[in-house]
Coordinates of C-alpha atoms and ligand atoms in Angstrom, one line a residue:
M1 CA 12.1 -32.1 19.0
E2 CA 12.7 -28.9 17.1
S3 CA 10.1 -28.3 14.4
K4 CA 11.0 -27.0 11.0
F5 CA 7.6 -25.5 10.6
N6 CA 6.4 -22.1 11.8
W7 CA 3.6 -23.2 14.2
T8 CA 1.6 -20.6 16.0
T9 CA -0.1 -21.3 19.3
L10 CA -3.9 -21.2 19.0
K11 CA -4.5 -21.5 22.8
E12 CA -2.2 -22.0 25.8
Y13 CA -2.9 -25.1 27.9
K14 CA -1.2 -26.8 30.8
E15 CA -0.8 -30.4 29.6
I16 CA -1.1 -30.1 25.8
L17 CA 0.1 -27.8 23.0
F18 CA -2.4 -26.6 20.5
Q19 CA -0.9 -25.1 17.4
Y20 CA -1.7 -24.0 13.8
Y21 CA 0.2 -24.0 10.6
N22 CA -1.2 -23.4 7.1
G23 CA -4.6 -25.0 7.5
I24 CA -3.4 -27.7 9.9
A25 CA -4.1 -27.9 13.7
K26 CA -1.8 -29.9 15.8
I27 CA -2.7 -31.2 19.3
S28 CA 0.3 -32.5 21.2
I29 CA 0.2 -34.2 24.6
N30 CA 2.9 -32.4 26.5
R31 CA 3.9 -34.7 29.4
P32 CA 7.1 -36.3 28.0
Q33 CA 8.3 -37.0 31.6
V34 CA 5.7 -39.8 31.8
H35 CA 5.8 -40.8 28.1
N36 CA 2.7 -38.5 27.5
A37 CA 0.4 -40.5 29.8
F38 CA -2.9 -38.7 30.1
T39 CA -4.7 -37.4 33.1
P40 CA -8.4 -36.3 33.1
R41 CA -7.1 -32.7 32.6
T42 CA -5.0 -33.7 29.5
V43 CA -8.1 -35.3 28.0
T44 CA -10.3 -32.3 28.8
E45 CA -7.8 -30.0 27.2
M46 CA -7.5 -32.3 24.1
S47 CA -11.3 -32.4 23.8
E48 CA -11.5 -28.6 23.9
A49 CA -8.8 -28.2 21.4
M50 CA -10.4 -30.8 19.1
E51 CA -13.7 -28.9 19.3
L52 CA -11.9 -25.6 18.5
A53 CA -10.2 -27.2 15.5
R54 CA -13.5 -28.5 14.3
Q55 CA -15.1 -25.1 14.6
N56 CA -12.2 -23.3 13.0
E57 CA -13.0 -22.9 9.3
N58 CA -9.3 -22.4 8.4
V59 CA -8.5 -25.9 9.7
G60 CA -8.8 -28.7 7.2
A61 CA -6.7 -31.4 8.8
I62 CA -5.8 -32.2 12.4
I63 CA -2.6 -33.9 13.7
L64 CA -2.6 -35.7 17.1
T65 CA 0.8 -36.3 18.6
G66 CA 3.0 -36.4 21.7
E67 CA 5.9 -34.1 22.6
G68 CA 9.5 -35.3 23.0
G69 CA 10.1 -37.8 20.2
K70 CA 10.0 -40.8 22.7
A71 CA 6.3 -41.3 23.1
F72 CA 3.0 -40.6 21.3
C73 CA 1.1 -41.6 24.5
S74 CA 1.5 -44.3 27.2
G75 CA -2.2 -44.3 28.0
G76 CA -4.0 -43.3 31.3
D77 CA -1.6 -42.0 33.9
Q78 CA -1.6 -44.8 36.4
S79 CA -0.6 -42.5 39.3
V80 CA -4.0 -40.9 39.2
R81 CA -6.0 -44.0 38.5
G82 CA -8.5 -44.3 41.4
H83 CA -11.6 -46.0 42.3
G84 CA -13.7 -46.1 39.1
G85 CA -11.6 -44.0 36.8
Y86 CA -8.8 -41.5 36.5
V87 CA -9.0 -38.8 39.3
G88 CA -8.7 -35.2 38.3
E89 CA -8.1 -32.0 40.3
D90 CA -11.8 -32.0 41.3
T91 CA -11.3 -35.5 42.9
V92 CA -13.9 -37.1 40.6
P93 CA -12.9 -40.3 38.9
R94 CA -13.5 -40.3 35.1
L95 CA -12.8 -42.3 31.9
N96 CA -13.2 -39.2 29.7
V97 CA -10.8 -40.5 27.1
L98 CA -13.7 -42.5 25.8
D99 CA -15.5 -39.2 24.9
L100 CA -12.3 -38.0 23.1
Q101 CA -12.3 -41.2 21.0
M102 CA -15.9 -40.5 19.9
Q103 CA -14.9 -36.9 19.1
I104 CA -12.0 -38.0 16.9
R105 CA -14.3 -40.2 14.9
R106 CA -17.0 -37.5 14.7
V107 CA -14.9 -34.5 13.8
P108 CA -15.6 -34.1 10.0
K109 CA -12.0 -33.4 9.2
P110 CA -9.2 -36.0 8.8
V111 CA -7.3 -36.7 12.0
I112 CA -3.8 -38.0 11.5
A113 CA -1.8 -39.6 14.4
M114 CA 1.8 -38.7 14.2
V115 CA 3.5 -41.4 16.3
A116 CA 7.1 -41.3 17.5
G117 CA 8.0 -43.8 20.3
W118 CA 5.5 -45.5 22.5
A119 CA 1.8 -45.8 21.6
I120 CA 0.7 -48.0 24.4
G121 CA -2.6 -48.8 26.3
G122 CA -5.1 -46.0 26.0
G123 CA -2.5 -44.2 23.9
H124 CA -2.5 -47.0 21.4
V125 CA -6.3 -46.8 21.2
L126 CA -6.0 -43.1 20.5
H127 CA -3.9 -43.7 17.4
V128 CA -6.2 -46.5 16.3
V129 CA -9.3 -44.3 16.3
C130 CA -7.5 -41.6 14.2
D131 CA -8.2 -41.7 10.5
M132 CA -4.6 -42.5 9.5
T133 CA -1.3 -43.1 11.4
I134 CA 2.2 -42.1 10.3
A135 CA 4.9 -43.7 12.4
A136 CA 8.5 -43.0 13.0
E137 CA 10.9 -45.9 12.8
N138 CA 11.2 -45.8 16.7
A139 CA 7.5 -46.2 17.2
R140 CA 6.3 -49.1 19.3
F141 CA 2.7 -50.2 19.7
G142 CA 0.8 -52.4 22.1
Q143 CA -2.0 -52.8 24.6
T144 CA -1.2 -53.4 28.3
G145 CA -4.7 -53.6 29.9
P146 CA -4.5 -57.2 31.1
N147 CA -1.1 -56.4 32.7
V148 CA -2.3 -53.4 34.6
G149 CA -5.9 -54.4 35.4
S150 CA -7.8 -52.6 32.7
F151 CA -9.3 -53.2 29.2
D152 CA -10.9 -51.1 26.5
G153 CA -13.8 -53.2 25.1
G154 CA -15.1 -50.3 22.9
F155 CA -13.2 -49.0 19.9
G156 CA -10.0 -50.4 21.5
A157 CA -11.2 -53.9 20.9
S158 CA -13.9 -53.9 18.1
Y159 CA -12.4 -51.2 15.9
L160 CA -8.9 -52.6 16.4
A161 CA -10.3 -55.9 15.1
R162 CA -11.7 -54.2 12.0
V163 CA -8.3 -52.6 11.4
V164 CA -6.0 -55.6 11.9
G165 CA -8.4 -58.6 11.9
Q166 CA -9.9 -60.6 14.7
K167 CA -7.0 -63.0 15.3
K168 CA -4.4 -60.3 15.4
A169 CA -6.5 -58.0 17.7
R170 CA -7.0 -60.9 20.1
E171 CA -3.2 -61.5 20.1
I172 CA -2.5 -57.9 20.8
W173 CA -4.8 -57.8 23.8
F174 CA -4.2 -61.4 25.1
L175 CA -0.4 -61.4 24.9
C176 CA 0.3 -57.6 25.5
D177 CA 3.3 -57.9 23.3
Q178 CA 5.0 -54.8 21.8
Y179 CA 5.2 -54.3 18.0
D180 CA 7.7 -52.2 16.1
A181 CA 6.8 -49.8 13.3
Q182 CA 7.5 -52.4 10.6
D183 CA 5.3 -55.0 12.3
A184 CA 2.6 -52.3 12.6
L185 CA 2.9 -51.5 8.9
Q186 CA 2.6 -55.2 7.9
M187 CA -0.6 -55.6 9.9
G188 CA -2.2 -52.5 8.5
L189 CA -2.1 -50.7 11.8
V190 CA -0.2 -47.7 10.4
N191 CA -0.2 -46.1 6.9
K192 CA 3.5 -45.3 6.6
V193 CA 6.8 -45.6 8.4
V194 CA 9.5 -42.9 8.1
P195 CA 12.8 -42.0 9.9
L196 CA 12.1 -40.0 13.0
E197 CA 13.7 -36.9 11.5
Q198 CA 11.2 -37.0 8.6
L199 CA 8.1 -37.7 10.7
E200 CA 6.7 -34.2 10.9
E201 CA 7.5 -33.2 7.3
T202 CA 5.9 -36.3 6.0
T203 CA 2.8 -35.8 8.1
I204 CA 2.6 -32.1 7.0
A205 CA 3.0 -33.3 3.3
W206 CA 0.1 -35.7 3.8
C207 CA -2.0 -32.9 5.4
E208 CA -1.1 -30.6 2.5
K209 CA -2.3 -33.2 0.0
I210 CA -5.6 -33.5 2.0
L211 CA -6.0 -29.7 2.0
Q212 CA -6.1 -29.7 -1.8
K213 CA -9.1 -32.0 -1.8
S214 CA -12.8 -31.2 -1.7
P215 CA -13.6 -30.7 2.1
L216 CA -17.2 -31.8 1.6
A217 CA -16.1 -35.0 -0.2
L218 CA -13.7 -35.7 2.6
R219 CA -16.4 -35.1 5.2
M220 CA -18.8 -37.4 3.4
L221 CA -16.1 -40.1 3.1
K222 CA -15.2 -40.0 6.8
A223 CA -18.9 -40.3 7.8
S224 CA -19.3 -43.1 5.2
F225 CA -16.3 -45.1 6.6
N226 CA -17.7 -44.7 10.1
A227 CA -21.4 -45.2 9.3
E228 CA -21.7 -49.0 9.3
L229 CA -19.4 -49.5 12.3
D230 CA -21.0 -46.8 14.4
G231 CA -24.6 -48.1 13.9
Q232 CA -27.4 -45.6 14.5
A233 CA -24.9 -42.9 15.5
G234 CA -23.0 -43.4 12.3
I235 CA -26.2 -43.2 10.2
Q236 CA -27.1 -40.0 12.1
Q237 CA -23.8 -38.4 11.2
L238 CA -24.0 -39.4 7.6
A239 CA -27.7 -38.3 7.4
G240 CA -26.8 -35.0 9.0
D241 CA -24.1 -34.5 6.4
A242 CA -26.7 -35.3 3.7
T243 CA -28.9 -32.6 5.2
L244 CA -26.0 -30.1 5.1
L245 CA -25.7 -30.8 1.4
Y246 CA -29.4 -30.5 0.8
Y247 CA -29.5 -27.1 2.6
L248 CA -27.0 -25.9 0.0
S249 CA -29.5 -26.7 -2.9
E250 CA -31.9 -24.2 -4.5
E251 CA -34.6 -26.8 -3.9
A252 CA -34.2 -26.7 -0.1
K253 CA -33.9 -22.9 -0.2
E254 CA -37.2 -22.7 -2.0
G255 CA -38.9 -24.4 0.9
K256 CA -37.4 -22.0 3.4
N257 CA -38.0 -18.9 1.3
A258 CA -41.6 -19.8 0.6
F259 CA -42.2 -20.1 4.4
L260 CA -40.6 -16.7 5.1
E261 CA -42.5 -15.1 2.2
K262 CA -45.8 -16.7 3.4
R263 CA -46.5 -18.4 0.0
K264 CA -46.9 -21.9 -1.2
P265 CA -43.5 -23.5 -2.2
D266 CA -43.0 -24.2 -5.9
F267 CA -40.9 -27.3 -6.2
S268 CA -42.2 -28.0 -9.8
K269 CA -39.0 -26.7 -11.5
F270 CA -36.7 -29.1 -9.6
P271 CA -35.6 -32.3 -11.4
K272 CA -37.1 -35.6 -10.3
F273 CA -33.9 -37.7 -10.8
P274 CA -34.3 -41.3 -11.9
Ligands
S0N301 C1 5.5 -47.4 27.8 C2 6.5 -48.2 28.6 C3 6.6 -49.7 28.0 C4 7.9 -47.6 28.4 O1 8.9 -48.2 29.2 P1 10.3 -47.5 29.4 O2 10.8 -46.9 28.2 O3 11.1 -48.4 30.2 O4 9.9 -46.2 30.3 P2 9.5 -46.1 31.8 O5 10.7 -46.0 32.7 O6 8.5 -47.2 32.2 O7 8.6 -44.8 31.8 C5 9.2 -43.5 31.9 C6 8.5 -42.7 33.0 O8 7.1 -42.6 32.6 C7 6.3 -43.1 33.5 N1 5.1 -43.7 32.9 C8 5.1 -44.4 31.7 N2 3.8 -44.7 31.4 C9 3.0 -44.3 32.4 C10 1.6 -44.3 32.7 N3 0.8 -44.9 31.8 N4 1.2 -43.7 33.8 C11 2.0 -43.1 34.6 N5 3.3 -43.0 34.4 C12 3.8 -43.6 33.3 C13 7.1 -44.2 34.3 O9 6.5 -44.5 35.5 C14 8.4 -43.5 34.3 O10 8.4 -42.5 35.3 P3 9.6 -42.5 36.4 O11 10.8 -42.2 35.6 O12 9.2 -41.4 37.3 O13 9.6 -43.8 37.0 C15 6.2 -48.3 30.1 O14 6.4 -47.0 30.6 C16 4.8 -48.7 30.4 O15 4.5 -49.9 30.3 N6 4.0 -47.8 30.8 C17 2.6 -48.1 31.2 C18 1.7 -48.4 30.1 C19 0.3 -48.6 30.6 O16 0.1 -49.7 31.2 N7 -0.6 -47.7 30.4 C20 -2.0 -47.7 30.9 C21 -2.9 -48.7 30.1 N8 -4.3 -48.5 30.3 C22 -4.8 -47.4 29.8 O17 -4.3 -46.6 29.1 C23 -6.3 -47.3 30.0 C24 -6.9 -46.1 29.4 C25 -8.3 -45.8 29.8 O18 -8.5 -44.6 30.1 C26 -9.4 -46.8 29.6 C27 -10.2 -46.6 28.5 C28 -11.2 -47.5 28.3 C29 -11.5 -48.5 29.2 C30 -10.8 -48.6 30.3 C31 -9.7 -47.8 30.6 C32 -9.0 -48.0 31.9 O19 -8.3 -47.1 32.4 O20 -9.2 -49.0 32.5

């Protein structure tokens, strides 16, 4: 679909688009001929783009989407599913989408799934792990694993259950039904539903609101939402962010400066908060 926004390409890829506009990075799966099913290469490219978006200090929000208006993503490309995973050009079978899921949860910037059309199977899990989802009226959601001989017992099951509740998550996986955008809104699976032609402008408007907020507060909130669910890894992220904040303080700098100046640190002037 034609975009109203003046996106510039950040890097050329074969199976995705990676674009930038006004503080927003957009990663789009570009395989509309297969409803944006992903291969190991698609995932490797998305992973690299996600890392570049993380490292880019001009980027404050990230959109994940699919090209063509008919699909966000239809999951793993079944034509390259081999013995033990999805087989890439190097002939090695992989399930590297699981690493991408972790990356989406870890990147300390909000990631918004912009869903038009199908979000199915591993494609459904990708929108689930994003921080928020904005859906077009034509969006359709569901899992297919038990139909095609697969399942995602990680975030695809446990985090989905946190989002929609245990009963609904089990229904989604055990029946493999498809749900329209209004169903998804009702069960808390998406944040907002808009007409397809307003999908991108609404998503951009949400990103622009986010960009006006304190980036450190957003970072801490994302880590806080994840911490309990992600166990030790979640605590590690939150603790790392606390260290980042501490490094910004004069108190922490006194320790470093004293070491470099070969003197004893003087922490006496720093408050001992109740
Ligand atoms: C999305 C559906 C329902 C759309 O139906 P519709 O509109 O009738 O279109 P189609 O004619 O079916 O599709 C158009 C063309 O696109 C191809 N295509 C669609 N989806 C895929 C796909 N996933 N892989 C390869 N090709 C796909 C069609 O073949 C068609 O092409 P042509 O025109 O040439 O025939 C419908 O398309 C559908 O049901 N698609 C399949 C959905 C699905 O089952 N996806 C895979 C589910 N599994 C995963 O995603 C696993 C992901 C994973 O990596 C994983 C992660 C954790 C743990 C385990 C796994 C694991 O793999 O096991």
